[in-house]
């Protein structure tokens, strides 16, 4: 674990899941100032012996990303059949892509797995190669919303391939909560006092509650006054309603399983991780809106094994690799032909009956990152981070 990540973890800006897939979704250290500090901080993990996988083959591709996304690509023995080896280093936060690329990764790294919320920023600072879709014929197999996702492109060029996705949902114990909650603010109801669950996950709290409190779908474009109201509401829930702030989704699942909590902002796989003996866990998408994440495959600038990396990029959108990732990690697939290959549980977690309608309701599907520099009356990312730290201390 890097020192920089440990700082994020202690600040409550990163956490892990129990699946082996390190699902950290923090926004820390993505300002240009902090990016430069991190890039010079010696946080390089790539090429230090932390990578996993065989060292020799016809060509070894260097992967830096979420654990289990790499092994998912080896569906049906794809690596051996194509004489490919993958050397993997697993990240614990999206910001490590920036740090490692700038600390010697450019010219050495090949594939990375950025969250699409970060994608435009990483492309703008020159980390990614634009993708030649002629070498990725499986791109046409993506559900239509993922082919058209504007945040995956810049200046008309594709930089990210949507690989997996999931949602922040309002989860509840249906054995206790008989009427499905419809608003994030339902967590303030008196009957939920001491029974609310929270996680130390900034995006999963700040974005939905900005939608609810500020009454806007443009959750990353708000004033300081609105942000202060959002944090005041979250602090009220923390102090008066919440059981605790769980350090991970795994801990949140355990709290649901034990009956300690009955309602929480969560992620669909929590209902699986809670176990078969847990209460009946259901969820709703509140009327104010929600937040969805999309993990991607991207090609680092000056990737040394570009031809073979393109084979893996195309493989990432094959039905077999997609299903392999979803069955392992309980994430959602981006390719329709993967649906018949899914196990019953991961298929049941997501709205596959109308993927186009689901994403149409989200507009472009992805909010932009909070401004990293002053932009009119909008709060900056630094403002949001400062408020989050105060919320954790409250």
mmCIF file with all atom_site columns, C-alpha atoms in Angstrom, residues 168-306:
data_model
loop_
_atom_site.group_PDB
_atom_site.id
_atom_site.type_symbol
_atom_site.label_atom_id
_atom_site.label_alt_id
_atom_site.label_comp_id
_atom_site.label_asym_id
_atom_site.label_entity_id
_atom_site.label_seq_id
_atom_site.pdbx_PDB_ins_code
_atom_site.Cartn_x
_atom_site.Cartn_y
_atom_site.Cartn_z
_atom_site.occupancy
_atom_site.B_iso_or_equiv
_atom_site.pdbx_formal_charge
_atom_site.auth_seq_id
_atom_site.auth_comp_id
_atom_site.auth_asym_id
_atom_site.auth_atom_id
_atom_site.pdbx_PDB_model_num
ATOM 1   C CA . UNK A 1 168 ? -25.343 4.171   -6.010  1.00 0.00 ? 168 UNK A CA 1
ATOM 2   C CA . UNK A 1 169 ? -28.766 3.002   -4.815  1.00 0.00 ? 169 UNK A CA 1
ATOM 3   C CA . UNK A 1 170 ? -30.842 3.539   -1.679  1.00 0.00 ? 170 UNK A CA 1
ATOM 4   C CA . UNK A 1 171 ? -30.762 0.040   -0.162  1.00 0.00 ? 171 UNK A CA 1
ATOM 5   C CA . UNK A 1 172 ? -33.093 -1.052  2.612   1.00 0.00 ? 172 UNK A CA 1
ATOM 6   C CA . UNK A 1 173 ? -34.035 -4.056  4.730   1.00 0.00 ? 173 UNK A CA 1
ATOM 7   C CA . UNK A 1 174 ? -37.393 -5.001  3.241   1.00 0.00 ? 174 UNK A CA 1
ATOM 8   C CA . UNK A 1 175 ? -38.214 -7.189  6.258   1.00 0.00 ? 175 UNK A CA 1
ATOM 9   C CA . UNK A 1 176 ? -38.321 -4.023  8.356   1.00 0.00 ? 176 UNK A CA 1
ATOM 10  C CA . UNK A 1 177 ? -38.935 -1.194  5.874   1.00 0.00 ? 177 UNK A CA 1
ATOM 11  C CA . UNK A 1 178 ? -42.229 -2.214  4.310   1.00 0.00 ? 178 UNK A CA 1
ATOM 12  C CA . UNK A 1 179 ? -42.645 0.792   2.007   1.00 0.00 ? 179 UNK A CA 1
ATOM 13  C CA . UNK A 1 180 ? -39.831 1.466   -0.442  1.00 0.00 ? 180 UNK A CA 1
ATOM 14  C CA . UNK A 1 181 ? -38.083 4.802   0.257   1.00 0.00 ? 181 UNK A CA 1
ATOM 15  C CA . UNK A 1 182 ? -38.309 7.310   -2.569  1.00 0.00 ? 182 UNK A CA 1
ATOM 16  C CA . UNK A 1 183 ? -35.909 10.075  -1.496  1.00 0.00 ? 183 UNK A CA 1
ATOM 17  C CA . UNK A 1 184 ? -32.375 10.289  -0.151  1.00 0.00 ? 184 UNK A CA 1
ATOM 18  C CA . UNK A 1 185 ? -33.844 12.512  2.557   1.00 0.00 ? 185 UNK A CA 1
ATOM 19  C CA . UNK A 1 186 ? -35.946 9.589   3.809   1.00 0.00 ? 186 UNK A CA 1
ATOM 20  C CA . UNK A 1 187 ? -32.886 8.670   5.859   1.00 0.00 ? 187 UNK A CA 1
ATOM 21  C CA . UNK A 1 188 ? -33.852 11.579  8.142   1.00 0.00 ? 188 UNK A CA 1
ATOM 22  C CA . UNK A 1 189 ? -37.123 9.917   9.172   1.00 0.00 ? 189 UNK A CA 1
ATOM 23  C CA . UNK A 1 190 ? -37.431 9.363   12.958  1.00 0.00 ? 190 UNK A CA 1
ATOM 24  C CA . UNK A 1 191 ? -37.996 5.624   12.572  1.00 0.00 ? 191 UNK A CA 1
ATOM 25  C CA . UNK A 1 192 ? -34.507 5.244   11.101  1.00 0.00 ? 192 UNK A CA 1
ATOM 26  C CA . UNK A 1 193 ? -32.685 6.904   13.996  1.00 0.00 ? 193 UNK A CA 1
ATOM 27  C CA . UNK A 1 194 ? -29.551 4.856   14.755  1.00 0.00 ? 194 UNK A CA 1
ATOM 28  C CA . UNK A 1 195 ? -30.323 2.492   11.866  1.00 0.00 ? 195 UNK A CA 1
ATOM 29  C CA . UNK A 1 196 ? -28.824 4.418   8.926   1.00 0.00 ? 196 UNK A CA 1
ATOM 30  C CA . UNK A 1 197 ? -25.650 3.173   7.275   1.00 0.00 ? 197 UNK A CA 1
ATOM 31  C CA . UNK A 1 198 ? -23.037 5.380   5.616   1.00 0.00 ? 198 UNK A CA 1
ATOM 32  C CA . UNK A 1 199 ? -19.738 4.605   3.923   1.00 0.00 ? 199 UNK A CA 1
ATOM 33  C CA . UNK A 1 200 ? -16.573 6.683   3.823   1.00 0.00 ? 200 UNK A CA 1
ATOM 34  C CA . UNK A 1 201 ? -17.121 7.202   0.094   1.00 0.00 ? 201 UNK A CA 1
ATOM 35  C CA . UNK A 1 202 ? -17.332 10.821  -0.937  1.00 0.00 ? 202 UNK A CA 1
ATOM 36  C CA . UNK A 1 203 ? -18.854 10.497  -4.398  1.00 0.00 ? 203 UNK A CA 1
ATOM 37  C CA . UNK A 1 204 ? -21.522 8.073   -3.190  1.00 0.00 ? 204 UNK A CA 1
ATOM 38  C CA . UNK A 1 205 ? -22.743 10.584  -0.619  1.00 0.00 ? 205 UNK A CA 1
ATOM 39  C CA . UNK A 1 206 ? -22.006 14.059  -1.946  1.00 0.00 ? 206 UNK A CA 1
ATOM 40  C CA . UNK A 1 207 ? -23.388 13.619  -5.475  1.00 0.00 ? 207 UNK A CA 1
ATOM 41  C CA . UNK A 1 208 ? -26.755 12.066  -4.509  1.00 0.00 ? 208 UNK A CA 1
ATOM 42  C CA . UNK A 1 209 ? -27.290 14.463  -1.601  1.00 0.00 ? 209 UNK A CA 1
ATOM 43  C CA . UNK A 1 210 ? -26.413 17.437  -3.788  1.00 0.00 ? 210 UNK A CA 1
ATOM 44  C CA . UNK A 1 211 ? -29.196 16.305  -6.107  1.00 0.00 ? 211 UNK A CA 1
ATOM 45  C CA . UNK A 1 212 ? -31.591 16.000  -3.165  1.00 0.00 ? 212 UNK A CA 1
ATOM 46  C CA . UNK A 1 213 ? -30.664 19.081  -1.135  1.00 0.00 ? 213 UNK A CA 1
ATOM 47  C CA . UNK A 1 214 ? -29.771 21.529  -3.919  1.00 0.00 ? 214 UNK A CA 1
ATOM 48  C CA . UNK A 1 215 ? -32.522 20.129  -6.178  1.00 0.00 ? 215 UNK A CA 1
ATOM 49  C CA . UNK A 1 216 ? -30.267 19.860  -9.201  1.00 0.00 ? 216 UNK A CA 1
ATOM 50  C CA . UNK A 1 217 ? -29.080 17.110  -11.535 1.00 0.00 ? 217 UNK A CA 1
ATOM 51  C CA . UNK A 1 218 ? -25.921 19.156  -12.213 1.00 0.00 ? 218 UNK A CA 1
ATOM 52  C CA . UNK A 1 219 ? -24.438 17.892  -8.957  1.00 0.00 ? 219 UNK A CA 1
ATOM 53  C CA . UNK A 1 220 ? -20.871 18.997  -9.643  1.00 0.00 ? 220 UNK A CA 1
ATOM 54  C CA . UNK A 1 221 ? -21.815 22.550  -10.625 1.00 0.00 ? 221 UNK A CA 1
ATOM 55  C CA . UNK A 1 222 ? -23.088 24.246  -7.470  1.00 0.00 ? 222 UNK A CA 1
ATOM 56  C CA . UNK A 1 223 ? -22.358 27.293  -5.323  1.00 0.00 ? 223 UNK A CA 1
ATOM 57  C CA . UNK A 1 224 ? -20.559 27.351  -1.991  1.00 0.00 ? 224 UNK A CA 1
ATOM 58  C CA . UNK A 1 225 ? -23.851 28.110  -0.258  1.00 0.00 ? 225 UNK A CA 1
ATOM 59  C CA . UNK A 1 226 ? -25.446 25.015  -1.760  1.00 0.00 ? 226 UNK A CA 1
ATOM 60  C CA . UNK A 1 227 ? -22.441 22.857  -0.892  1.00 0.00 ? 227 UNK A CA 1
ATOM 61  C CA . UNK A 1 228 ? -22.583 24.056  2.717   1.00 0.00 ? 228 UNK A CA 1
ATOM 62  C CA . UNK A 1 229 ? -26.248 23.000  2.887   1.00 0.00 ? 229 UNK A CA 1
ATOM 63  C CA . UNK A 1 230 ? -25.377 19.573  1.444   1.00 0.00 ? 230 UNK A CA 1
ATOM 64  C CA . UNK A 1 231 ? -22.708 18.972  4.085   1.00 0.00 ? 231 UNK A CA 1
ATOM 65  C CA . UNK A 1 232 ? -24.985 20.285  6.841   1.00 0.00 ? 232 UNK A CA 1
ATOM 66  C CA . UNK A 1 233 ? -27.584 17.681  5.853   1.00 0.00 ? 233 UNK A CA 1
ATOM 67  C CA . UNK A 1 234 ? -25.021 14.899  5.714   1.00 0.00 ? 234 UNK A CA 1
ATOM 68  C CA . UNK A 1 235 ? -23.644 15.944  9.099   1.00 0.00 ? 235 UNK A CA 1
ATOM 69  C CA . UNK A 1 236 ? -27.149 15.873  10.597  1.00 0.00 ? 236 UNK A CA 1
ATOM 70  C CA . UNK A 1 237 ? -27.618 12.323  9.286   1.00 0.00 ? 237 UNK A CA 1
ATOM 71  C CA . UNK A 1 238 ? -24.201 11.301  10.569  1.00 0.00 ? 238 UNK A CA 1
ATOM 72  C CA . UNK A 1 239 ? -24.759 12.692  14.075  1.00 0.00 ? 239 UNK A CA 1
ATOM 73  C CA . UNK A 1 240 ? -28.452 11.949  14.576  1.00 0.00 ? 240 UNK A CA 1
ATOM 74  C CA . UNK A 1 241 ? -29.363 9.019   12.356  1.00 0.00 ? 241 UNK A CA 1
ATOM 75  C CA . UNK A 1 242 ? -26.335 6.941   11.411  1.00 0.00 ? 242 UNK A CA 1
ATOM 76  C CA . UNK A 1 243 ? -25.149 3.799   13.187  1.00 0.00 ? 243 UNK A CA 1
ATOM 77  C CA . UNK A 1 244 ? -21.593 4.523   12.021  1.00 0.00 ? 244 UNK A CA 1
ATOM 78  C CA . UNK A 1 245 ? -19.548 5.272   8.932   1.00 0.00 ? 245 UNK A CA 1
ATOM 79  C CA . UNK A 1 246 ? -18.493 1.926   7.495   1.00 0.00 ? 246 UNK A CA 1
ATOM 80  C CA . UNK A 1 247 ? -14.941 1.854   6.113   1.00 0.00 ? 247 UNK A CA 1
ATOM 81  C CA . UNK A 1 248 ? -15.944 -0.386  3.193   1.00 0.00 ? 248 UNK A CA 1
ATOM 82  C CA . UNK A 1 249 ? -18.910 -1.787  1.315   1.00 0.00 ? 249 UNK A CA 1
ATOM 83  C CA . UNK A 1 250 ? -18.054 -5.133  2.878   1.00 0.00 ? 250 UNK A CA 1
ATOM 84  C CA . UNK A 1 251 ? -18.544 -3.632  6.331   1.00 0.00 ? 251 UNK A CA 1
ATOM 85  C CA . UNK A 1 252 ? -21.795 -2.062  5.172   1.00 0.00 ? 252 UNK A CA 1
ATOM 86  C CA . UNK A 1 253 ? -22.965 -5.492  3.983   1.00 0.00 ? 253 UNK A CA 1
ATOM 87  C CA . UNK A 1 254 ? -22.108 -6.951  7.381   1.00 0.00 ? 254 UNK A CA 1
ATOM 88  C CA . UNK A 1 255 ? -24.140 -4.239  9.114   1.00 0.00 ? 255 UNK A CA 1
ATOM 89  C CA . UNK A 1 256 ? -27.139 -5.036  6.932   1.00 0.00 ? 256 UNK A CA 1
ATOM 90  C CA . UNK A 1 257 ? -26.682 -8.761  7.601   1.00 0.00 ? 257 UNK A CA 1
ATOM 91  C CA . UNK A 1 258 ? -26.624 -8.289  11.379  1.00 0.00 ? 258 UNK A CA 1
ATOM 92  C CA . UNK A 1 259 ? -29.613 -5.952  11.400  1.00 0.00 ? 259 UNK A CA 1
ATOM 93  C CA . UNK A 1 260 ? -27.581 -3.049  12.766  1.00 0.00 ? 260 UNK A CA 1
ATOM 94  C CA . UNK A 1 261 ? -28.750 -0.879  9.889   1.00 0.00 ? 261 UNK A CA 1
ATOM 95  C CA . UNK A 1 262 ? -31.911 -0.956  7.804   1.00 0.00 ? 262 UNK A CA 1
ATOM 96  C CA . UNK A 1 263 ? -31.241 1.742   5.178   1.00 0.00 ? 263 UNK A CA 1
ATOM 97  C CA . UNK A 1 264 ? -28.134 3.129   3.448   1.00 0.00 ? 264 UNK A CA 1
ATOM 98  C CA . UNK A 1 265 ? -26.715 4.522   0.217   1.00 0.00 ? 265 UNK A CA 1
ATOM 99  C CA . UNK A 1 266 ? -25.097 1.391   -1.205  1.00 0.00 ? 266 UNK A CA 1
ATOM 100 C CA . UNK A 1 267 ? -23.938 -0.449  -4.309  1.00 0.00 ? 267 UNK A CA 1
ATOM 101 C CA . UNK A 1 268 ? -25.916 -3.381  -5.755  1.00 0.00 ? 268 UNK A CA 1
ATOM 102 C CA . UNK A 1 269 ? -23.324 -6.097  -4.868  1.00 0.00 ? 269 UNK A CA 1
ATOM 103 C CA . UNK A 1 270 ? -23.786 -5.285  -1.163  1.00 0.00 ? 270 UNK A CA 1
ATOM 104 C CA . UNK A 1 271 ? -26.967 -7.356  -1.340  1.00 0.00 ? 271 UNK A CA 1
ATOM 105 C CA . UNK A 1 272 ? -24.857 -10.366 -2.373  1.00 0.00 ? 272 UNK A CA 1
ATOM 106 C CA . UNK A 1 273 ? -21.997 -9.780  0.045   1.00 0.00 ? 273 UNK A CA 1
ATOM 107 C CA . UNK A 1 274 ? -24.460 -9.643  2.962   1.00 0.00 ? 274 UNK A CA 1
ATOM 108 C CA . UNK A 1 275 ? -24.857 -13.404 2.553   1.00 0.00 ? 275 UNK A CA 1
ATOM 109 C CA . UNK A 1 276 ? -27.699 -15.840 2.096   1.00 0.00 ? 276 UNK A CA 1
ATOM 110 C CA . UNK A 1 277 ? -28.818 -15.574 5.731   1.00 0.00 ? 277 UNK A CA 1
ATOM 111 C CA . UNK A 1 278 ? -29.140 -11.781 5.604   1.00 0.00 ? 278 UNK A CA 1
ATOM 112 C CA . UNK A 1 279 ? -32.511 -10.018 5.707   1.00 0.00 ? 279 UNK A CA 1
ATOM 113 C CA . UNK A 1 280 ? -34.226 -9.337  2.384   1.00 0.00 ? 280 UNK A CA 1
ATOM 114 C CA . UNK A 1 281 ? -32.323 -6.418  0.841   1.00 0.00 ? 281 UNK A CA 1
ATOM 115 C CA . UNK A 1 282 ? -33.973 -4.325  -1.841  1.00 0.00 ? 282 UNK A CA 1
ATOM 116 C CA . UNK A 1 283 ? -33.190 -0.919  -3.269  1.00 0.00 ? 283 UNK A CA 1
ATOM 117 C CA . UNK A 1 284 ? -34.716 2.054   -5.015  1.00 0.00 ? 284 UNK A CA 1
ATOM 118 C CA . UNK A 1 285 ? -33.506 4.857   -7.260  1.00 0.00 ? 285 UNK A CA 1
ATOM 119 C CA . UNK A 1 286 ? -34.619 8.038   -5.465  1.00 0.00 ? 286 UNK A CA 1
ATOM 120 C CA . UNK A 1 287 ? -36.633 10.613  -7.365  1.00 0.00 ? 287 UNK A CA 1
ATOM 121 C CA . UNK A 1 288 ? -33.915 13.262  -7.049  1.00 0.00 ? 288 UNK A CA 1
ATOM 122 C CA . UNK A 1 289 ? -31.478 11.197  -9.109  1.00 0.00 ? 289 UNK A CA 1
ATOM 123 C CA . UNK A 1 290 ? -28.520 8.947   -8.430  1.00 0.00 ? 290 UNK A CA 1
ATOM 124 C CA . UNK A 1 291 ? -24.872 8.404   -9.331  1.00 0.00 ? 291 UNK A CA 1
ATOM 125 C CA . UNK A 1 292 ? -23.529 5.663   -11.571 1.00 0.00 ? 292 UNK A CA 1
ATOM 126 C CA . UNK A 1 293 ? -19.904 4.740   -12.166 1.00 0.00 ? 293 UNK A CA 1
ATOM 127 C CA . UNK A 1 294 ? -18.368 3.317   -15.334 1.00 0.00 ? 294 UNK A CA 1
ATOM 128 C CA . UNK A 1 295 ? -14.965 1.611   -15.282 1.00 0.00 ? 295 UNK A CA 1
ATOM 129 C CA . UNK A 1 296 ? -13.081 1.669   -18.555 1.00 0.00 ? 296 UNK A CA 1
ATOM 130 C CA . UNK A 1 297 ? -10.155 0.218   -20.422 1.00 0.00 ? 297 UNK A CA 1
ATOM 131 C CA . UNK A 1 298 ? -7.766  2.847   -21.748 1.00 0.00 ? 298 UNK A CA 1
ATOM 132 C CA . UNK A 1 299 ? -4.433  2.821   -23.571 1.00 0.00 ? 299 UNK A CA 1
ATOM 133 C CA . UNK A 1 300 ? -1.623  4.818   -21.977 1.00 0.00 ? 300 UNK A CA 1
ATOM 134 C CA . UNK A 1 301 ? 0.293   7.236   -24.173 1.00 0.00 ? 301 UNK A CA 1
ATOM 135 C CA . UNK A 1 302 ? 3.333   5.633   -25.841 1.00 0.00 ? 302 UNK A CA 1
ATOM 136 C CA . UNK A 1 303 ? 2.275   2.147   -24.734 1.00 0.00 ? 303 UNK A CA 1
ATOM 137 C CA . UNK A 1 304 ? 5.228   -0.142  -25.601 1.00 0.00 ? 304 UNK A CA 1
ATOM 138 C CA . UNK A 1 305 ? 3.116   -3.166  -26.599 1.00 0.00 ? 305 UNK A CA 1
ATOM 139 C CA . UNK A 1 306 ? 0.415   -1.394  -28.536 1.00 0.00 ? 306 UNK A CA 1
#
